[in-house]
């Protein structure tokens, strides 16, 4: 199942530290993520999960530590360059381009994130866009304004837009929050189908069954520090993880 | 050219002037600093209040400060109505409130300017009172009473407002609403009513501030334009929503203006507040001690 | 798309032919004085909209760019007697540089802080010009119009036609941006800057580009104004009324489409011209304030938005 230890990591985070004023949100976090891995990220509210995602995607500048992606130091790169290098994300609270249709949202990604030397015709790009939307089950909504989408459709639209950037690493930030249990399964199946040798996925989630089912490996953060990392069952059984979640 | 006496003179009058600037900025510190309402019409409201004071003083011989107190309830109600209108049209609809809000308030400011011109004409207007025109002499230094009055009243106003925000239930609610509207809603309070109340106070204090404005110098209907820079400069420098910060920032501005006035002449004065504001914004886009990260 | 392009350019050429014909047929100077101002407002509003409308960065510094355009022309004319074309070209370059500087200084600011910073910049530049004796200082400076070039009978007619050329340039630029990837990127960052970055949009670079283009056009529009009035002074060249008028024109017309500011500028510009002539300039400002408030409250998408809504309603009614 797991890649051999000798294989170079896709993403290497070393002693990453992020402070907000006097508050340390991430404290010397180090972790390697292997190509093709399905990586679950858990932890109580305010433990630094989203902060870590923001540091990987470039939304935040970090105080110390490095982020290496595909053997390149990207610690100082702005977010749009990281996106072009192959890091895509969804947001905890969906952030669609609300004045645009679903199709136009994806076209932004195809216009800006995908760098090729070949001339891509607009017909080709439309095909790419439609095939992503079909895969996400959103084809019928292509020409609908994002303002009219339901919660689950918004979640899928964000994943579709992220996929349109042709990512190597897809980060899903609580894509299932606020969904009904059948919708959770729907989105989870979608994420499972996207994962593979070409696409590595980091999933932040509060719904434990989803994390257990999805992840090859799970990491638990508390107060900006890693308190456990390993196979899902091991992490769940960990004393400190249980304490962190039960708040004792 | 340069002398220590002149500098001392500039610093003293700068401090007095600064306290006056604090008085005219306090309301904005509430409305823009705490409530995020981009009220660029604040200086226009201020000038409008000055004309109210002028009217009472001219027609009935009411002391300007008393006149300022008399129009305070009116201004409070005006603020309540103005916020309700703003809330209905912008905040309730959600996004883009800042952008369209600032255009909205510019429109209001222009309307007030023209109404004042139509009613009172474009000439300078001033008030009469026993303390205007006299001065206090210490050695060579001459401190006009009107500045001393402005200083004392402004200091009192700042202290009162600080106490109100920290000691009363409503005051603490106002500060809470600025920090976490949702939490307040969960506690059963209506954030909109609290914000409306706060906005009412932000215009109510303009009664006294408007009186000080016309005591310190004559006013004309377009005077508000030069106070956009001063008031926003003070509020942004102060760290949004801090009353004591407002006083400190206003004194810094007052001293800076007085020194530039002495050393370079009056023609450079209008740029001081704006240049400082630009500097502050360039270093800290969210204000010098902005409360948001 | 292509047919639209042909139609647009036919329209532009017809517009230029019509304005040129006006200068050859109409002998009375007054229409040119009045229409010049409206054309100037079209350029300013269209240019403003590139940054303010497409990117959503509300610039209150239109008068700063306009005024710098005016004074670039004044300086070049006084120092070197430079011809009009050089004045305009130089103003465009200065405007582009100024837009770039403004962008670097202020584009990291969000929303209202950006707007306040642009007001601040205006006053700082105005004060500097006021203290610059060479170009007349606070008292202003008289300008002597040279003889008009062939085939124009008067200098005002020539200025009128040149401003018409600037209108076509500004509108074509704005239209190109709207329909290209630049427009899509600006729209994305207007909606959500972080989401745009994370979708690969180089937001800072696009905003800088919008600032530069918008600034160059606004300065260019200001350059002929000194010759038009034969006079320039800082408090009118940098008057806040320009900033608010131009903003109002774009908002009234609608900011999402290049035609919005054109419609708004024609509508408000004509109204203002009529009011200034028939009543007074005070009422003019009052109308500006009232229109601004009414549209911002009642029709946030402007006239273009109203038309779109009406069209959708009709379609739904039929379907």
JSON list of N, CA and C in Angstrom, two decimals, chain C residues 194-261:
[
{"chain": "C", "resi": 194, "resn": "UNK", "atom": "N", "xyz": [-8.06, 36.08, -2.25]},
{"chain": "C", "resi": 194, "resn": "UNK", "atom": "CA", "xyz": [-7.31, 34.89, -1.86]},
{"chain": "C", "resi": 194, "resn": "UNK", "atom": "C", "xyz": [-7.66, 33.71, -2.75]},
{"chain": "C", "resi": 195, "resn": "UNK", "atom": "N", "xyz": [-8.94, 33.54, -3.01]},
{"chain": "C", "resi": 195, "resn": "UNK", "atom": "CA", "xyz": [-9.35, 32.44, -3.89]},
{"chain": "C", "resi": 195, "resn": "UNK", "atom": "C", "xyz": [-8.72, 32.62, -5.27]},
{"chain": "C", "resi": 196, "resn": "UNK", "atom": "N", "xyz": [-8.63, 33.88, -5.74]},
{"chain": "C", "resi": 196, "resn": "UNK", "atom": "CA", "xyz": [-8.03, 34.12, -7.05]},
{"chain": "C", "resi": 196, "resn": "UNK", "atom": "C", "xyz": [-6.56, 33.72, -7.04]},
{"chain": "C", "resi": 197, "resn": "UNK", "atom": "N", "xyz": [-5.82, 34.16, -6.02]},
{"chain": "C", "resi": 197, "resn": "UNK", "atom": "CA", "xyz": [-4.41, 33.77, -5.89]},
{"chain": "C", "resi": 197, "resn": "UNK", "atom": "C", "xyz": [-4.27, 32.25, -5.93]},
{"chain": "C", "resi": 198, "resn": "UNK", "atom": "N", "xyz": [-5.11, 31.58, -5.15]},
{"chain": "C", "resi": 198, "resn": "UNK", "atom": "CA", "xyz": [-5.00, 30.12, -5.05]},
{"chain": "C", "resi": 198, "resn": "UNK", "atom": "C", "xyz": [-5.52, 29.42, -6.29]},
{"chain": "C", "resi": 199, "resn": "UNK", "atom": "N", "xyz": [-6.08, 30.18, -7.24]},
{"chain": "C", "resi": 199, "resn": "UNK", "atom": "CA", "xyz": [-6.48, 29.58, -8.51]},
{"chain": "C", "resi": 199, "resn": "UNK", "atom": "C", "xyz": [-5.46, 29.97, -9.58]},
{"chain": "C", "resi": 200, "resn": "UNK", "atom": "N", "xyz": [-4.36, 30.58, -9.16]},
{"chain": "C", "resi": 200, "resn": "UNK", "atom": "CA", "xyz": [-3.28, 30.86, -10.10]},
{"chain": "C", "resi": 200, "resn": "UNK", "atom": "C", "xyz": [-3.24, 32.28, -10.63]},
{"chain": "C", "resi": 201, "resn": "UNK", "atom": "N", "xyz": [-4.15, 33.14, -10.16]},
{"chain": "C", "resi": 201, "resn": "UNK", "atom": "CA", "xyz": [-4.18, 34.51, -10.68]},
{"chain": "C", "resi": 201, "resn": "UNK", "atom": "C", "xyz": [-3.10, 35.35, -9.98]},
{"chain": "C", "resi": 202, "resn": "UNK", "atom": "N", "xyz": [-2.20, 35.96, -10.76]},
{"chain": "C", "resi": 202, "resn": "UNK", "atom": "CA", "xyz": [-1.18, 36.83, -10.15]},
{"chain": "C", "resi": 202, "resn": "UNK", "atom": "C", "xyz": [-1.81, 38.16, -9.77]},
{"chain": "C", "resi": 203, "resn": "UNK", "atom": "N", "xyz": [-2.45, 38.20, -8.62]},
{"chain": "C", "resi": 203, "resn": "UNK", "atom": "CA", "xyz": [-3.33, 39.35, -8.31]},
{"chain": "C", "resi": 203, "resn": "UNK", "atom": "C", "xyz": [-2.58, 40.67, -8.27]},
{"chain": "C", "resi": 204, "resn": "UNK", "atom": "N", "xyz": [-1.41, 40.67, -7.62]},
{"chain": "C", "resi": 204, "resn": "UNK", "atom": "CA", "xyz": [-0.69, 41.94, -7.48]},
{"chain": "C", "resi": 204, "resn": "UNK", "atom": "C", "xyz": [-0.30, 42.49, -8.85]},
{"chain": "C", "resi": 205, "resn": "UNK", "atom": "N", "xyz": [0.17, 41.60, -9.71]},
{"chain": "C", "resi": 205, "resn": "UNK", "atom": "CA", "xyz": [0.62, 42.05, -11.03]},
{"chain": "C", "resi": 205, "resn": "UNK", "atom": "C", "xyz": [-0.56, 42.57, -11.86]},
{"chain": "C", "resi": 206, "resn": "UNK", "atom": "N", "xyz": [-1.69, 41.88, -11.79]},
{"chain": "C", "resi": 206, "resn": "UNK", "atom": "CA", "xyz": [-2.86, 42.34, -12.54]},
{"chain": "C", "resi": 206, "resn": "UNK", "atom": "C", "xyz": [-3.37, 43.68, -12.03]},
{"chain": "C", "resi": 207, "resn": "UNK", "atom": "N", "xyz": [-3.34, 43.85, -10.70]},
{"chain": "C", "resi": 207, "resn": "UNK", "atom": "CA", "xyz": [-3.81, 45.11, -10.13]},
{"chain": "C", "resi": 207, "resn": "UNK", "atom": "C", "xyz": [-2.87, 46.25, -10.55]},
{"chain": "C", "resi": 208, "resn": "UNK", "atom": "N", "xyz": [-1.58, 45.96, -10.54]},
{"chain": "C", "resi": 208, "resn": "UNK", "atom": "CA", "xyz": [-0.61, 46.97, -10.98]},
{"chain": "C", "resi": 208, "resn": "UNK", "atom": "C", "xyz": [-0.87, 47.36, -12.43]},
{"chain": "C", "resi": 209, "resn": "UNK", "atom": "N", "xyz": [-1.12, 46.35, -13.26]},
{"chain": "C", "resi": 209, "resn": "UNK", "atom": "CA", "xyz": [-1.40, 46.60, -14.67]},
{"chain": "C", "resi": 209, "resn": "UNK", "atom": "C", "xyz": [-2.62, 47.50, -14.82]},
{"chain": "C", "resi": 210, "resn": "UNK", "atom": "N", "xyz": [-3.68, 47.18, -14.06]},
{"chain": "C", "resi": 210, "resn": "UNK", "atom": "CA", "xyz": [-4.90, 47.99, -14.12]},
{"chain": "C", "resi": 210, "resn": "UNK", "atom": "C", "xyz": [-4.61, 49.42, -13.68]},
{"chain": "C", "resi": 211, "resn": "UNK", "atom": "N", "xyz": [-3.82, 49.56, -12.63]},
{"chain": "C", "resi": 211, "resn": "UNK", "atom": "CA", "xyz": [-3.44, 50.88, -12.11]},
{"chain": "C", "resi": 211, "resn": "UNK", "atom": "C", "xyz": [-2.69, 51.69, -13.18]},
{"chain": "C", "resi": 212, "resn": "UNK", "atom": "N", "xyz": [-1.75, 51.04, -13.84]},
{"chain": "C", "resi": 212, "resn": "UNK", "atom": "CA", "xyz": [-0.92, 51.72, -14.83]},
{"chain": "C", "resi": 212, "resn": "UNK", "atom": "C", "xyz": [-1.77, 52.18, -16.02]},
{"chain": "C", "resi": 213, "resn": "UNK", "atom": "N", "xyz": [-2.60, 51.28, -16.54]},
{"chain": "C", "resi": 213, "resn": "UNK", "atom": "CA", "xyz": [-3.43, 51.63, -17.69]},
{"chain": "C", "resi": 213, "resn": "UNK", "atom": "C", "xyz": [-4.42, 52.73, -17.34]},
{"chain": "C", "resi": 214, "resn": "UNK", "atom": "N", "xyz": [-5.08, 52.54, -16.20]},
{"chain": "C", "resi": 214, "resn": "UNK", "atom": "CA", "xyz": [-6.07, 53.51, -15.76]},
{"chain": "C", "resi": 214, "resn": "UNK", "atom": "C", "xyz": [-5.42, 54.88, -15.55]},
{"chain": "C", "resi": 215, "resn": "UNK", "atom": "N", "xyz": [-4.25, 54.87, -14.89]},
{"chain": "C", "resi": 215, "resn": "UNK", "atom": "CA", "xyz": [-3.56, 56.13, -14.61]},
{"chain": "C", "resi": 215, "resn": "UNK", "atom": "C", "xyz": [-3.11, 56.83, -15.88]},
{"chain": "C", "resi": 216, "resn": "UNK", "atom": "N", "xyz": [-2.57, 56.08, -16.83]},
{"chain": "C", "resi": 216, "resn": "UNK", "atom": "CA", "xyz": [-2.09, 56.68, -18.07]},
{"chain": "C", "resi": 216, "resn": "UNK", "atom": "C", "xyz": [-3.24, 57.36, -18.81]},
{"chain": "C", "resi": 217, "resn": "UNK", "atom": "N", "xyz": [-4.38, 56.69, -18.89]},
{"chain": "C", "resi": 217, "resn": "UNK", "atom": "CA", "xyz": [-5.53, 57.26, -19.61]},
{"chain": "C", "resi": 217, "resn": "UNK", "atom": "C", "xyz": [-6.06, 58.51, -18.91]},
{"chain": "C", "resi": 218, "resn": "UNK", "atom": "N", "xyz": [-6.12, 58.47, -17.57]},
{"chain": "C", "resi": 218, "resn": "UNK", "atom": "CA", "xyz": [-6.66, 59.62, -16.85]},
{"chain": "C", "resi": 218, "resn": "UNK", "atom": "C", "xyz": [-5.76, 60.84, -17.01]},
{"chain": "C", "resi": 219, "resn": "UNK", "atom": "N", "xyz": [-4.45, 60.62, -16.92]},
{"chain": "C", "resi": 219, "resn": "UNK", "atom": "CA", "xyz": [-3.51, 61.73, -17.08]},
{"chain": "C", "resi": 219, "resn": "UNK", "atom": "C", "xyz": [-3.60, 62.29, -18.50]},
{"chain": "C", "resi": 220, "resn": "UNK", "atom": "N", "xyz": [-3.68, 61.39, -19.49]},
{"chain": "C", "resi": 220, "resn": "UNK", "atom": "CA", "xyz": [-3.77, 61.84, -20.87]},
{"chain": "C", "resi": 220, "resn": "UNK", "atom": "C", "xyz": [-5.02, 62.69, -21.07]},
{"chain": "C", "resi": 221, "resn": "UNK", "atom": "N", "xyz": [-6.12, 62.29, -20.42]},
{"chain": "C", "resi": 221, "resn": "UNK", "atom": "CA", "xyz": [-7.36, 63.06, -20.56]},
{"chain": "C", "resi": 221, "resn": "UNK", "atom": "C", "xyz": [-7.22, 64.45, -19.95]},
{"chain": "C", "resi": 222, "resn": "UNK", "atom": "N", "xyz": [-6.38, 64.56, -18.93]},
{"chain": "C", "resi": 222, "resn": "UNK", "atom": "CA", "xyz": [-6.22, 65.85, -18.26]},
{"chain": "C", "resi": 222, "resn": "UNK", "atom": "C", "xyz": [-5.32, 66.80, -19.03]},
{"chain": "C", "resi": 223, "resn": "UNK", "atom": "N", "xyz": [-4.38, 66.25, -19.82]},
{"chain": "C", "resi": 223, "resn": "UNK", "atom": "CA", "xyz": [-3.37, 67.09, -20.46]},
{"chain": "C", "resi": 223, "resn": "UNK", "atom": "C", "xyz": [-3.93, 68.25, -21.30]},
{"chain": "C", "resi": 224, "resn": "UNK", "atom": "N", "xyz": [-4.97, 68.02, -22.14]},
{"chain": "C", "resi": 224, "resn": "UNK", "atom": "CA", "xyz": [-5.45, 69.15, -22.96]},
{"chain": "C", "resi": 224, "resn": "UNK", "atom": "C", "xyz": [-6.27, 70.17, -22.17]},
{"chain": "C", "resi": 225, "resn": "UNK", "atom": "N", "xyz": [-6.60, 69.88, -20.90]},
{"chain": "C", "resi": 225, "resn": "UNK", "atom": "CA", "xyz": [-7.54, 70.74, -20.16]},
{"chain": "C", "resi": 225, "resn": "UNK", "atom": "C", "xyz": [-7.00, 72.14, -19.94]},
{"chain": "C", "resi": 226, "resn": "UNK", "atom": "N", "xyz": [-5.69, 72.26, -19.72]},
{"chain": "C", "resi": 226, "resn": "UNK", "atom": "CA", "xyz": [-5.12, 73.58, -19.48]},
{"chain": "C", "resi": 226, "resn": "UNK", "atom": "C", "xyz": [-5.30, 74.47, -20.71]},
{"chain": "C", "resi": 227, "resn": "UNK", "atom": "N", "xyz": [-5.05, 73.90, -21.89]},
{"chain": "C", "resi": 227, "resn": "UNK", "atom": "CA", "xyz": [-5.21, 74.65, -23.12]},
{"chain": "C", "resi": 227, "resn": "UNK", "atom": "C", "xyz": [-6.67, 74.97, -23.38]},
{"chain": "C", "resi": 228, "resn": "UNK", "atom": "N", "xyz": [-7.53, 74.06, -23.00]},
{"chain": "C", "resi": 228, "resn": "UNK", "atom": "CA", "xyz": [-8.96, 74.25, -23.19]},
{"chain": "C", "resi": 228, "resn": "UNK", "atom": "C", "xyz": [-9.43, 75.48, -22.40]},
{"chain": "C", "resi": 229, "resn": "UNK", "atom": "N", "xyz": [-9.01, 75.55, -21.13]},
{"chain": "C", "resi": 229, "resn": "UNK", "atom": "CA", "xyz": [-9.44, 76.67, -20.28]},
{"chain": "C", "resi": 229, "resn": "UNK", "atom": "C", "xyz": [-8.54, 77.89, -20.45]},
{"chain": "C", "resi": 230, "resn": "UNK", "atom": "N", "xyz": [-7.38, 77.72, -21.08]},
{"chain": "C", "resi": 230, "resn": "UNK", "atom": "CA", "xyz": [-6.32, 78.72, -21.18]},
{"chain": "C", "resi": 230, "resn": "UNK", "atom": "C", "xyz": [-5.85, 79.16, -19.81]},
{"chain": "C", "resi": 231, "resn": "UNK", "atom": "N", "xyz": [-6.00, 78.27, -18.84]},
{"chain": "C", "resi": 231, "resn": "UNK", "atom": "CA", "xyz": [-5.69, 78.63, -17.47]},
{"chain": "C", "resi": 231, "resn": "UNK", "atom": "C", "xyz": [-5.62, 77.35, -16.64]},
{"chain": "C", "resi": 232, "resn": "UNK", "atom": "N", "xyz": [-4.77, 77.33, -15.64]},
{"chain": "C", "resi": 232, "resn": "UNK", "atom": "CA", "xyz": [-4.75, 76.17, -14.73]},
{"chain": "C", "resi": 232, "resn": "UNK", "atom": "C", "xyz": [-4.45, 76.67, -13.33]},
{"chain": "C", "resi": 233, "resn": "UNK", "atom": "N", "xyz": [-5.17, 76.13, -12.35]},
{"chain": "C", "resi": 233, "resn": "UNK", "atom": "CA", "xyz": [-4.80, 76.40, -10.95]},
{"chain": "C", "resi": 233, "resn": "UNK", "atom": "C", "xyz": [-5.05, 75.14, -10.14]},
{"chain": "C", "resi": 234, "resn": "UNK", "atom": "N", "xyz": [-4.25, 74.95, -9.08]},
{"chain": "C", "resi": 234, "resn": "UNK", "atom": "CA", "xyz": [-4.29, 73.66, -8.37]},
{"chain": "C", "resi": 234, "resn": "UNK", "atom": "C", "xyz": [-5.66, 73.32, -7.80]},
{"chain": "C", "resi": 235, "resn": "UNK", "atom": "N", "xyz": [-6.36, 74.31, -7.22]},
{"chain": "C", "resi": 235, "resn": "UNK", "atom": "CA", "xyz": [-7.59, 73.92, -6.54]},
{"chain": "C", "resi": 235, "resn": "UNK", "atom": "C", "xyz": [-8.67, 73.51, -7.53]},
{"chain": "C", "resi": 236, "resn": "UNK", "atom": "N", "xyz": [-8.67, 74.00, -8.77]},
{"chain": "C", "resi": 236, "resn": "UNK", "atom": "CA", "xyz": [-9.64, 73.43, -9.71]},
{"chain": "C", "resi": 236, "resn": "UNK", "atom": "C", "xyz": [-9.11, 72.16, -10.38]},
{"chain": "C", "resi": 237, "resn": "UNK", "atom": "N", "xyz": [-7.81, 72.11, -10.69]},
{"chain": "C", "resi": 237, "resn": "UNK", "atom": "CA", "xyz": [-7.29, 70.91, -11.37]},
{"chain": "C", "resi": 237, "resn": "UNK", "atom": "C", "xyz": [-7.39, 69.68, -10.49]},
{"chain": "C", "resi": 238, "resn": "UNK", "atom": "N", "xyz": [-7.23, 69.86, -9.17]},
{"chain": "C", "resi": 238, "resn": "UNK", "atom": "CA", "xyz": [-7.26, 68.71, -8.26]},
{"chain": "C", "resi": 238, "resn": "UNK", "atom": "C", "xyz": [-8.57, 68.62, -7.48]},
{"chain": "C", "resi": 239, "resn": "UNK", "atom": "N", "xyz": [-9.60, 69.30, -7.99]},
{"chain": "C", "resi": 239, "resn": "UNK", "atom": "CA", "xyz": [-10.85, 69.36, -7.23]},
{"chain": "C", "resi": 239, "resn": "UNK", "atom": "C", "xyz": [-11.46, 67.97, -7.00]},
{"chain": "C", "resi": 240, "resn": "UNK", "atom": "N", "xyz": [-11.84, 67.73, -5.76]},
{"chain": "C", "resi": 240, "resn": "UNK", "atom": "CA", "xyz": [-12.45, 66.46, -5.38]},
{"chain": "C", "resi": 240, "resn": "UNK", "atom": "C", "xyz": [-13.70, 66.16, -6.20]},
{"chain": "C", "resi": 241, "resn": "UNK", "atom": "N", "xyz": [-14.33, 67.23, -6.72]},
{"chain": "C", "resi": 241, "resn": "UNK", "atom": "CA", "xyz": [-15.53, 67.02, -7.54]},
{"chain": "C", "resi": 241, "resn": "UNK", "atom": "C", "xyz": [-15.26, 66.11, -8.74]},
{"chain": "C", "resi": 242, "resn": "UNK", "atom": "N", "xyz": [-14.07, 66.21, -9.33]},
{"chain": "C", "resi": 242, "resn": "UNK", "atom": "CA", "xyz": [-13.73, 65.31, -10.44]},
{"chain": "C", "resi": 242, "resn": "UNK", "atom": "C", "xyz": [-13.81, 63.86, -9.99]},
{"chain": "C", "resi": 243, "resn": "UNK", "atom": "N", "xyz": [-13.16, 63.58, -8.86]},
{"chain": "C", "resi": 243, "resn": "UNK", "atom": "CA", "xyz": [-13.12, 62.21, -8.37]},
{"chain": "C", "resi": 243, "resn": "UNK", "atom": "C", "xyz": [-14.52, 61.67, -8.14]},
{"chain": "C", "resi": 244, "resn": "UNK", "atom": "N", "xyz": [-15.34, 62.48, -7.44]},
{"chain": "C", "resi": 244, "resn": "UNK", "atom": "CA", "xyz": [-16.66, 61.98, -7.09]},
{"chain": "C", "resi": 244, "resn": "UNK", "atom": "C", "xyz": [-17.55, 61.92, -8.34]},
{"chain": "C", "resi": 245, "resn": "UNK", "atom": "N", "xyz": [-17.43, 62.90, -9.25]},
{"chain": "C", "resi": 245, "resn": "UNK", "atom": "CA", "xyz": [-18.23, 62.86, -10.48]},
{"chain": "C", "resi": 245, "resn": "UNK", "atom": "C", "xyz": [-17.93, 61.59, -11.27]},
{"chain": "C", "resi": 246, "resn": "UNK", "atom": "N", "xyz": [-16.64, 61.32, -11.45]},
{"chain": "C", "resi": 246, "resn": "UNK", "atom": "CA", "xyz": [-16.24, 60.17, -12.26]},
{"chain": "C", "resi": 246, "resn": "UNK", "atom": "C", "xyz": [-16.70, 58.86, -11.63]},
{"chain": "C", "resi": 247, "resn": "UNK", "atom": "N", "xyz": [-16.55, 58.78, -10.32]},
{"chain": "C", "resi": 247, "resn": "UNK", "atom": "CA", "xyz": [-17.04, 57.61, -9.59]},
{"chain": "C", "resi": 247, "resn": "UNK", "atom": "C", "xyz": [-18.54, 57.47, -9.79]},
{"chain": "C", "resi": 248, "resn": "UNK", "atom": "N", "xyz": [-19.26, 58.59, -9.66]},
{"chain": "C", "resi": 248, "resn": "UNK", "atom": "CA", "xyz": [-20.71, 58.56, -9.81]},
{"chain": "C", "resi": 248, "resn": "UNK", "atom": "C", "xyz": [-21.10, 58.11, -11.22]},
{"chain": "C", "resi": 249, "resn": "UNK", "atom": "N", "xyz": [-20.38, 58.62, -12.22]},
{"chain": "C", "resi": 249, "resn": "UNK", "atom": "CA", "xyz": [-20.70, 58.23, -13.60]},
{"chain": "C", "resi": 249, "resn": "UNK", "atom": "C", "xyz": [-20.58, 56.73, -13.79]},
{"chain": "C", "resi": 250, "resn": "UNK", "atom": "N", "xyz": [-19.49, 56.15, -13.28]},
{"chain": "C", "resi": 250, "resn": "UNK", "atom": "CA", "xyz": [-19.31, 54.71, -13.45]},
{"chain": "C", "resi": 250, "resn": "UNK", "atom": "C", "xyz": [-20.38, 53.93, -12.71]},
{"chain": "C", "resi": 251, "resn": "UNK", "atom": "N", "xyz": [-20.65, 54.35, -11.47]},
{"chain": "C", "resi": 251, "resn": "UNK", "atom": "CA", "xyz": [-21.65, 53.61, -10.69]},
{"chain": "C", "resi": 251, "resn": "UNK", "atom": "C", "xyz": [-23.04, 53.74, -11.31]},
{"chain": "C", "resi": 252, "resn": "UNK", "atom": "N", "xyz": [-23.36, 54.94, -11.82]},
{"chain": "C", "resi": 252, "resn": "UNK", "atom": "CA", "xyz": [-24.68, 55.14, -12.42]},
{"chain": "C", "resi": 252, "resn": "UNK", "atom": "C", "xyz": [-24.82, 54.31, -13.69]},
{"chain": "C", "resi": 253, "resn": "UNK", "atom": "N", "xyz": [-23.76, 54.30, -14.50]},
{"chain": "C", "resi": 253, "resn": "UNK", "atom": "CA", "xyz": [-23.83, 53.52, -15.74]},
{"chain": "C", "resi": 253, "resn": "UNK", "atom": "C", "xyz": [-23.75, 52.02, -15.47]},
{"chain": "C", "resi": 254, "resn": "UNK", "atom": "N", "xyz": [-22.94, 51.64, -14.51]},
{"chain": "C", "resi": 254, "resn": "UNK", "atom": "CA", "xyz": [-22.72, 50.22, -14.22]},
{"chain": "C", "resi": 254, "resn": "UNK", "atom": "C", "xyz": [-21.27, 49.88, -14.46]},
{"chain": "C", "resi": 255, "resn": "UNK", "atom": "N", "xyz": [-20.65, 49.19, -13.50]},
{"chain": "C", "resi": 255, "resn": "UNK", "atom": "CA", "xyz": [-19.20, 49.02, -13.56]},
{"chain": "C", "resi": 255, "resn": "UNK", "atom": "C", "xyz": [-18.76, 47.71, -14.21]},
{"chain": "C", "resi": 256, "resn": "UNK", "atom": "N", "xyz": [-19.71, 46.80, -14.44]},
{"chain": "C", "resi": 256, "resn": "UNK", "atom": "CA", "xyz": [-19.30, 45.47, -14.89]},
{"chain": "C", "resi": 256, "resn": "UNK", "atom": "C", "xyz": [-19.00, 45.44, -16.40]},
{"chain": "C", "resi": 257, "resn": "UNK", "atom": "N", "xyz": [-19.45, 46.44, -17.14]},
{"chain": "C", "resi": 257, "resn": "UNK", "atom": "CA", "xyz": [-19.33, 46.43, -18.59]},
{"chain": "C", "resi": 257, "resn": "UNK", "atom": "C", "xyz": [-18.71, 47.74, -19.05]},
{"chain": "C", "resi": 258, "resn": "UNK", "atom": "N", "xyz": [-17.91, 47.69, -20.12]},
{"chain": "C", "resi": 258, "resn": "UNK", "atom": "CA", "xyz": [-17.23, 48.91, -20.57]},
{"chain": "C", "resi": 258, "resn": "UNK", "atom": "C", "xyz": [-18.20, 50.02, -20.95]},
{"chain": "C", "resi": 259, "resn": "UNK", "atom": "N", "xyz": [-19.40, 49.64, -21.38]},
{"chain": "C", "resi": 259, "resn": "UNK", "atom": "CA", "xyz": [-20.36, 50.65, -21.83]},
{"chain": "C", "resi": 259, "resn": "UNK", "atom": "C", "xyz": [-20.97, 51.42, -20.66]},
{"chain": "C", "resi": 260, "resn": "UNK", "atom": "N", "xyz": [-20.91, 50.84, -19.45]},
{"chain": "C", "resi": 260, "resn": "UNK", "atom": "CA", "xyz": [-21.51, 51.48, -18.29]},
{"chain": "C", "resi": 260, "resn": "UNK", "atom": "C", "xyz": [-21.00, 52.90, -18.06]},
{"chain": "C", "resi": 261, "resn": "UNK", "atom": "N", "xyz": [-19.67, 53.05, -17.89]},
{"chain": "C", "resi": 261, "resn": "UNK", "atom": "CA", "xyz": [-19.15, 54.40, -17.66]},
{"chain": "C", "resi": 261, "resn": "UNK", "atom": "C", "xyz": [-19.44, 55.35, -18.82]}
]
